[in-house]
Amino acid sequence: AVYQARIDELLALVDLSDRRNDYVKIYSGGMKRRLEIARGLLHHPKVFFLDEPTLGLDPQTRNHIWTYIKELNKKEGITIFFTTHYMEEADRVAERIAIVDHGKIIAMGTGDSLKAQTNTETLEDAFLNLTGHVIREEEVSGLDRMRVRGQMWRGRRR
């Protein structure tokens, strides 16, 4: 079947073919991220969104994830949008970078153009130059408030 060939292709792409019959709950964090990427690609998307795809992973696994993502971009012609707090990754991987502050894009360009614009040597320094150096209070999102209410509600029913 067509879907089985696509599954085989994606498992090979993310280097999980040999683990295809294992339970996902025994996968490492990096293996789970690679599987998530494969699942997202199952239907040949034209645009692929990744939210912090390497958060909490060791450097070797992060490098593998970025290798897969760059290969996807080239091999499948997919436009990839990703969020990250790892500025060195954004500088190394992204063709264009948008710096977002308080939900608004405040600067956009290549890593080199953002560094030139701020007269800095690293993208992290450019980010700090554009957004400030002061640690900010983080606001609780509506989703976080709903989670807390849900936890309180479940606690009352017991």
XYZ file of N, CA, C and O in Angstrom:
632
model
N 0.842 -1.190 0.000
C 0.000 0.000 0.000
C 0.886 1.251 0.000
O 2.021 1.232 0.465
N 0.319 2.337 -0.489
C 1.045 3.594 -0.601
C 1.474 4.108 0.774
O 2.603 4.558 0.965
N 0.543 4.032 1.753
C 0.867 4.554 3.074
C 2.010 3.780 3.725
O 2.837 4.349 4.433
N 2.099 2.466 3.493
C 3.174 1.669 4.091
C 4.527 2.065 3.517
O 5.514 2.155 4.248
N 4.575 2.341 2.222
C 5.828 2.793 1.595
C 6.249 4.138 2.178
O 7.432 4.365 2.442
N 5.283 5.040 2.418
C 5.596 6.355 2.996
C 6.093 6.198 4.435
O 7.049 6.858 4.844
N 5.472 5.335 5.196
C 5.910 5.074 6.572
C 7.347 4.556 6.566
O 8.188 5.028 7.334
N 7.633 3.588 5.689
C 8.987 3.032 5.596
C 9.995 4.116 5.234
O 11.078 4.189 5.815
N 9.623 4.964 4.277
C 10.504 6.049 3.836
C 10.800 7.024 4.977
O 11.945 7.411 5.202
N 9.761 7.403 5.735
C 9.948 8.370 6.821
C 10.710 7.769 7.996
O 11.541 8.447 8.602
N 10.440 6.515 8.326
C 11.196 5.872 9.407
C 12.674 5.782 9.043
O 13.541 5.981 9.900
N 12.966 5.529 7.782
C 14.360 5.507 7.331
C 14.958 6.903 7.408
O 16.097 7.079 7.858
N 14.185 7.909 7.013
C 14.664 9.293 7.039
C 15.074 9.725 8.442
O 16.090 10.376 8.623
N 14.274 9.344 9.443
C 14.576 9.743 10.818
C 15.316 8.650 11.593
O 15.423 8.708 12.818
N 15.824 7.666 10.868
C 16.678 6.624 11.434
C 15.992 5.836 12.559
O 16.579 5.574 13.596
N 14.728 5.453 12.312
C 13.998 4.661 13.302
C 13.460 3.352 12.723
O 12.662 2.675 13.363
N 13.909 2.970 11.536
C 13.408 1.742 10.904
C 13.600 0.528 11.797
O 12.701 -0.313 11.913
N 14.748 0.434 12.447
C 15.032 -0.735 13.276
C 14.234 -0.749 14.579
O 14.187 -1.760 15.262
N 13.586 0.372 14.915
C 12.802 0.449 16.157
C 11.302 0.501 15.876
O 10.516 0.825 16.760
N 10.904 0.186 14.662
C 9.511 0.338 14.237
C 8.520 -0.441 15.083
O 7.375 -0.065 15.205
N 8.928 -1.547 15.679
C 8.005 -2.361 16.470
C 8.123 -2.122 17.975
O 7.452 -2.789 18.755
N 8.974 -1.183 18.371
C 9.127 -0.865 19.794
C 8.010 0.082 20.241
O 7.505 0.876 19.456
N 7.662 -0.004 21.519
C 6.708 0.939 22.085
C 7.362 2.316 22.176
O 8.519 2.436 22.589
N 6.617 3.335 21.819
C 7.142 4.701 21.839
C 7.524 5.106 23.267
O 8.474 5.866 23.464
N 6.827 4.567 24.268
C 7.120 4.959 25.652
C 8.539 4.577 26.078
O 9.051 5.137 27.041
N 9.205 3.684 25.342
C 10.587 3.354 25.705
C 11.596 4.101 24.838
O 12.796 3.928 25.005
N 11.120 4.945 23.933
C 12.011 5.767 23.109
C 12.667 6.841 23.974
O 12.078 7.340 24.924
N 13.864 7.246 23.587
C 14.528 8.382 24.238
C 13.841 9.660 23.771
O 13.044 9.647 22.811
N 14.176 10.787 24.412
C 13.606 12.072 24.014
C 13.903 12.409 22.564
O 13.026 12.864 21.823
N 15.129 12.161 22.132
C 15.508 12.449 20.755
C 14.772 11.572 19.757
O 14.370 12.028 18.681
N 14.566 10.313 20.122
C 13.830 9.398 19.242
C 12.378 9.844 19.111
O 11.800 9.805 18.026
N 11.792 10.296 20.224
C 10.408 10.780 20.182
C 10.301 12.011 19.291
O 9.345 12.156 18.534
N 11.280 12.910 19.371
C 11.253 14.110 18.515
C 11.365 13.721 17.051
O 10.675 14.266 16.201
N 12.242 12.765 16.755
C 12.381 12.327 15.361
C 11.085 11.684 14.859
O 10.665 11.905 13.730
N 10.431 10.908 15.727
C 9.156 10.296 15.358
C 8.093 11.364 15.123
O 7.299 11.272 14.183
N 8.074 12.408 15.959
C 7.121 13.506 15.769
C 7.334 14.170 14.412
O 6.371 14.517 13.726
N 8.588 14.343 14.034
C 8.895 14.935 12.733
C 8.364 14.030 11.618
O 7.700 14.493 10.687
N 8.602 12.739 11.727
C 8.115 11.797 10.712
C 6.596 11.832 10.624
O 6.025 11.848 9.521
N 5.927 11.862 11.759
C 4.456 11.912 11.757
C 3.958 13.164 11.057
O 2.980 13.131 10.317
N 4.617 14.285 11.307
C 4.206 15.537 10.688
C 4.403 15.555 9.187
O 3.756 16.332 8.480
N 5.277 14.704 8.689
C 5.589 14.679 7.255
C 4.788 13.649 6.479
O 4.876 13.581 5.260
N 4.011 12.860 7.175
C 3.303 11.742 6.556
C 2.498 12.151 5.323
O 2.462 11.445 4.330
N 1.876 13.312 5.360
C 0.979 13.731 4.277
C 1.603 14.750 3.331
O 0.885 15.529 2.711
N 2.929 14.756 3.236
C 3.646 15.642 2.309
C 3.262 17.118 2.460
O 2.805 17.739 1.501
N 3.439 17.702 3.631
C 3.064 19.110 3.780
C 3.988 20.009 2.958
O 5.141 19.667 2.705
N 3.475 21.140 2.551
C 4.290 22.139 1.842
C 4.994 23.040 2.840
O 6.058 23.581 2.569
N 4.357 23.230 4.004
C 4.913 24.054 5.073
C 4.872 23.219 6.342
O 3.887 22.534 6.619
N 5.958 23.285 7.115
C 6.084 22.467 8.326
C 6.461 23.387 9.474
O 7.436 24.138 9.379
N 5.669 23.367 10.545
C 5.919 24.206 11.710
C 6.457 23.349 12.841
O 5.873 22.313 13.169
N 7.555 23.787 13.438
C 8.166 23.077 14.561
C 8.328 24.052 15.722
O 8.886 25.134 15.553
N 7.853 23.657 16.886
C 7.953 24.494 18.074
C 9.030 23.916 18.985
O 8.846 22.847 19.559
N 10.154 24.606 19.062
C 11.272 24.182 19.909
C 11.635 22.714 19.670
O 11.628 21.902 20.597
N 11.973 22.326 18.440
C 12.184 20.908 18.137
C 13.364 20.266 18.856
O 13.417 19.038 18.955
N 14.300 21.053 19.369
C 15.467 20.447 20.022
C 15.556 20.786 21.510
O 16.587 20.537 22.134
N 14.483 21.303 22.072
C 14.483 21.686 23.485
C 14.804 20.492 24.373
O 14.192 19.434 24.269
N 15.802 20.634 25.220
C 16.142 19.606 26.186
C 16.941 18.439 25.649
O 17.161 17.466 26.365
N 17.364 18.511 24.399
C 18.122 17.389 23.833
C 19.625 17.618 23.982
O 20.092 18.753 24.024
N 20.378 16.536 24.026
C 21.831 16.638 24.113
C 22.377 17.142 22.768
O 21.686 17.073 21.748
N 23.602 17.697 22.760
C 24.145 18.286 21.526
C 24.188 17.332 20.335
O 23.903 17.747 19.208
N 24.507 16.062 20.553
C 24.567 15.115 19.445
C 23.183 14.940 18.813
O 23.032 14.974 17.593
N 22.166 14.768 19.657
C 20.810 14.576 19.149
C 20.306 15.843 18.472
O 19.652 15.782 17.431
N 20.627 17.011 19.050
C 20.229 18.277 18.413
C 20.828 18.378 17.013
O 20.144 18.753 16.064
N 22.099 18.031 16.879
C 22.733 18.076 15.555
C 22.056 17.114 14.583
O 21.869 17.445 13.413
N 21.694 15.918 15.061
C 20.996 14.957 14.199
C 19.642 15.509 13.758
O 19.275 15.399 12.589
N 18.904 16.086 14.684
C 17.586 16.644 14.358
C 17.734 17.704 13.270
O 16.993 17.718 12.283
N 18.712 18.613 13.421
C 18.892 19.670 12.422
C 19.345 19.100 11.080
O 18.951 19.608 10.032
N 20.139 18.045 11.105
C 20.527 17.391 9.850
C 19.287 16.866 9.138
O 19.123 17.061 7.932
N 18.376 16.210 9.876
C 17.140 15.708 9.287
C 16.308 16.849 8.724
O 15.788 16.765 7.617
N 16.175 17.914 9.513
C 15.328 19.030 9.096
C 15.889 19.694 7.835
O 15.141 19.993 6.894
N 17.196 19.906 7.783
C 17.793 20.510 6.591
C 17.635 19.593 5.377
O 17.371 20.051 4.267
N 17.763 18.288 5.602
C 17.587 17.322 4.516
C 16.158 17.360 3.988
O 15.923 17.300 2.779
N 15.194 17.478 4.899
C 13.793 17.575 4.497
C 13.565 18.799 3.631
O 12.876 18.740 2.616
N 14.136 19.901 4.048
C 13.992 21.143 3.308
C 14.485 20.973 1.881
O 13.819 21.387 0.931
N 15.616 20.314 1.726
C 16.188 20.112 0.391
C 15.475 19.000 -0.375
O 15.050 19.184 -1.510
N 15.335 17.837 0.260
C 14.807 16.651 -0.421
C 13.324 16.779 -0.764
O 12.898 16.394 -1.847
N 12.532 17.298 0.166
C 11.082 17.343 -0.034
C 10.598 18.733 -0.439
O 9.413 18.919 -0.706
N 11.481 19.734 -0.449
C 11.098 21.083 -0.843
C 10.107 21.724 0.110
O 9.255 22.510 -0.293
N 10.221 21.396 1.384
C 9.289 21.888 2.393
C 9.823 23.197 2.979
O 11.001 23.301 3.303
N 8.926 24.168 3.128
C 9.269 25.378 3.866
C 9.111 25.052 5.339
O 8.072 24.537 5.760
N 10.133 25.349 6.134
C 10.107 24.993 7.550
C 10.194 26.258 8.392
O 11.118 27.061 8.243
N 9.201 26.432 9.268
C 9.206 27.494 10.266
C 9.484 26.823 11.595
O 8.882 25.800 11.911
N 10.383 27.402 12.389
C 10.603 26.832 13.713
C 10.861 27.933 14.723
O 11.328 29.014 14.389
N 10.490 27.631 15.965
C 10.811 28.530 17.072
C 11.953 27.907 17.844
O 12.063 26.674 17.920
N 12.784 28.747 18.395
C 13.880 28.252 19.236
C 14.374 29.368 20.131
O 14.267 30.548 19.791
N 14.883 28.977 21.267
C 15.579 29.915 22.144
C 17.087 29.746 22.014
O 17.845 30.463 22.635
N 17.510 28.774 21.207
C 18.937 28.536 20.988
C 19.386 29.381 19.799
O 19.233 28.997 18.646
N 19.930 30.542 20.096
C 20.291 31.492 19.047
C 21.363 30.950 18.104
O 21.329 31.209 16.906
N 22.313 30.168 18.637
C 23.366 29.628 17.769
C 22.771 28.664 16.746
O 23.236 28.580 15.617
N 21.709 27.937 17.134
C 21.035 27.053 16.185
C 20.338 27.865 15.096
O 20.437 27.538 13.918
N 19.628 28.878 15.502
C 18.931 29.713 14.518
C 19.932 30.306 13.537
O 19.706 30.314 12.325
N 21.051 30.781 14.042
C 22.073 31.393 13.189
C 22.657 30.371 12.217
O 22.906 30.671 11.055
N 22.846 29.154 12.683
C 23.461 28.114 11.855
C 22.484 27.499 10.847
O 22.866 27.156 9.740
N 21.210 27.385 11.207
C 20.265 26.615 10.422
C 19.342 27.473 9.549
O 19.074 27.121 8.406
N 18.859 28.578 10.083
C 17.801 29.333 9.400
C 18.341 30.215 8.284
O 19.390 30.834 8.421
N 17.593 30.263 7.185
C 17.924 31.178 6.102
C 17.474 32.596 6.442
O 18.138 33.559 6.085
N 16.321 32.701 7.111
C 15.805 33.996 7.569
C 15.363 33.849 9.008
O 14.812 32.825 9.395
N 15.587 34.905 9.778
C 15.292 34.878 11.207
C 14.399 36.065 11.536
O 14.658 37.188 11.085
N 13.375 35.801 12.323
C 12.535 36.876 12.850
C 12.724 36.903 14.354
O 12.601 35.875 15.014
N 13.048 38.063 14.883
C 13.169 38.225 16.337
C 11.817 38.735 16.828
O 11.316 39.755 16.357
N 11.227 37.990 17.753
C 9.901 38.312 18.263
C 10.042 38.783 19.702
O 10.723 38.156 20.514
N 9.398 39.892 20.010
C 9.413 40.447 21.364
C 7.994 40.852 21.713
O 7.361 41.613 20.972
N 7.477 40.313 22.814
C 6.104 40.574 23.245
C 5.101 40.302 22.127
O 4.177 41.077 21.901
N 5.327 39.208 21.385
C 4.397 38.792 20.360
C 4.471 39.544 19.046
O 3.658 39.326 18.154
N 5.444 40.431 18.896
C 5.579 41.206 17.665
C 6.964 40.996 17.061
O 7.958 40.934 17.781
N 7.003 40.910 15.735
C 8.291 40.817 15.043
C 8.939 42.198 15.100
O 8.363 43.169 14.610
N 10.132 42.258 15.706
C 10.815 43.549 15.820
C 12.002 43.656 14.869
O 12.504 44.757 14.641
N 12.453 42.534 14.340
C 13.546 42.551 13.362
C 13.494 41.258 12.570
O 13.081 40.217 13.086
N 13.929 41.338 11.305
C 13.922 40.148 10.476
C 15.048 40.261 9.452
O 15.338 41.345 8.961
N 15.675 39.132 9.164
C 16.730 39.097 8.163
C 17.567 37.849 8.333
O 17.200 36.920 9.050
N 18.713 37.833 7.690
C 19.645 36.724 7.891
C 20.348 36.933 9.225
O 20.338 38.046 9.777
N 20.981 35.885 9.713
C 21.753 36.035 10.944
C 22.813 37.118 10.787
O 22.995 37.961 11.666
N 23.495 37.107 9.637
C 24.544 38.110 9.393
C 23.979 39.519 9.341
O 24.572 40.449 9.891
N 22.820 39.703 8.705
C 22.260 41.055 8.614
C 21.791 41.558 9.976
O 21.938 42.748 10.281
N 21.254 40.671 10.809
C 20.831 41.078 12.151
C 22.035 41.444 13.015
O 21.982 42.405 13.789
N 23.131 40.695 12.865
C 24.351 41.025 13.615
C 24.935 42.346 13.126
O 25.381 43.162 13.935
N 24.897 42.573 11.818
C 25.416 43.835 11.267
C 24.550 45.009 11.725
O 25.067 46.068 12.103
N 23.243 44.818 11.702
C 22.300 45.876 12.105
C 22.531 46.313 13.546
O 22.386 47.481 13.884
N 22.901 45.372 14.405
C 23.084 45.670 15.830
C 24.560 45.824 16.207
O 24.866 46.032 17.377
N 25.426 45.690 15.217
C 26.873 45.804 15.446
C 27.345 44.829 16.538
O 28.051 45.206 17.467
N 26.901 43.569 16.410
C 27.264 42.527 17.370
C 27.901 41.363 16.629
O 27.804 41.263 15.410
N 28.540 40.487 17.405
C 29.235 39.348 16.790
C 28.449 38.055 16.831
O 28.728 37.133 16.073
N 27.473 37.957 17.726
C 26.671 36.736 17.806
C 25.202 37.095 17.684
O 24.785 38.216 17.991
N 24.408 36.129 17.266
C 22.972 36.364 17.160
C 22.367 36.568 18.546
O 21.437 37.346 18.708
N 22.907 35.895 19.543
C 22.401 36.095 20.905
C 22.615 37.540 21.352
O 21.723 38.154 21.934
N 23.785 38.096 21.046
C 24.036 39.495 21.383
C 23.108 40.420 20.593
O 22.628 41.427 21.118
N 22.842 40.084 19.336
C 21.912 40.873 18.527
C 20.518 40.822 19.144
O 19.835 41.846 19.265
N 20.094 39.629 19.568
C 18.792 39.461 20.209
C 18.700 40.333 21.458
O 17.723 41.056 21.656
N 19.727 40.266 22.302
C 19.724 41.062 23.534
C 19.738 42.557 23.226
O 19.082 43.347 23.900
N 20.485 42.932 22.206
C 20.542 44.340 21.807
C 19.151 44.827 21.389
O 18.759 45.950 21.704
N 18.414 43.994 20.697
C 17.094 44.377 20.192
C 15.983 44.290 21.237
O 15.029 45.054 21.191
N 16.108 43.359 22.176
C 15.016 43.118 23.129
C 15.318 43.615 24.531
O 14.416 43.678 25.361
N 16.570 43.928 24.816
C 16.941 44.380 26.154
C 17.567 43.268 26.967
O 17.433 42.091 26.654
N 18.238 43.660 28.022
C 18.982 42.716 28.859
C 18.260 42.372 30.158
O 18.710 41.523 30.910
N 17.155 43.045 30.432
C 16.476 42.875 31.710
C 15.604 41.628 31.680
O 14.879 41.385 30.709
N 15.675 40.836 32.746
C 14.809 39.664 32.867
C 13.389 40.166 33.084
O 13.142 41.029 33.913
N 12.464 39.610 32.343
C 11.091 40.089 32.387
C 10.194 39.119 33.126
O 10.425 37.922 33.128
N 9.159 39.679 33.689
C 8.115 38.838 34.266
C 7.373 38.167 33.111
O 7.001 38.825 32.158
N 7.178 36.879 33.223
C 6.424 36.182 32.200
C 4.960 36.197 32.598
O 4.616 35.982 33.748
N 4.115 36.458 31.631
C 2.690 36.469 31.889
C 2.135 35.062 31.758
O 2.573 34.278 30.934
N 1.151 34.762 32.585
C 0.483 33.473 32.518
C -0.483 33.523 31.354
O -1.264 34.461 31.207
N -0.423 32.504 30.506
C -1.305 32.467 29.344
C -2.684 31.957 29.739
O -2.879 31.357 30.799
N -3.644 32.171 28.856
C -4.993 31.650 29.072
C -4.990 30.144 29.181
O -5.717 29.562 29.984
N -4.149 29.486 28.394
C -4.050 28.031 28.444
C -3.547 27.575 29.809
O -4.069 26.621 30.387
N -2.538 28.284 30.340
C -2.027 27.929 31.667
C -3.113 28.089 32.731
O -3.245 27.261 33.628
N -3.891 29.161 32.624
C -4.980 29.376 33.595
C -6.007 28.243 33.507
O -6.504 27.769 34.528
N -6.329 27.812 32.280
C -7.287 26.717 32.123
C -6.740 25.425 32.716
O -7.479 24.659 33.331
N -5.437 25.176 32.544
C -4.845 23.957 33.116
C -4.961 23.958 34.642
O -5.292 22.947 35.244
N -4.669 25.106 35.243
C -4.745 25.209 36.709
C -6.176 24.982 37.175
O -6.422 24.237 38.125
N -7.130 25.595 36.488
C -8.551 25.398 36.855
C -8.946 23.929 36.705
O -9.662 23.395 37.543
N -8.480 23.299 35.634
C -8.786 21.886 35.429
C -8.218 21.020 36.533
O -8.873 20.103 37.027
N -6.977 21.327 36.959
C -6.358 20.571 38.036
C -7.121 20.771 39.344
O -7.337 19.841 40.107
N -7.560 22.021 39.588
C -8.321 22.304 40.802
C -9.652 21.546 40.761
O -10.080 20.962 41.748
N -10.322 21.560 39.618
C -11.610 20.887 39.463
C -11.475 19.384 39.686
O -12.238 18.775 40.404
N -10.437 18.785 39.085
C -10.230 17.351 39.264
C -9.909 17.027 40.713
O -10.322 16.008 41.223
N -9.178 17.929 41.384
C -8.833 17.701 42.791
C -10.029 17.717 43.714
O -10.087 16.997 44.686
N -11.040 18.545 43.399
C -12.248 18.654 44.224
C -13.128 17.417 44.112
O -13.854 17.085 45.038
N -13.101 16.784 42.962
C -14.005 15.656 42.717
C -13.544 14.377 43.397
O -14.271 13.427 43.485
N -12.335 14.356 43.862
C -11.809 13.104 44.460
C -12.237 12.928 45.871
O -12.563 13.662 46.653
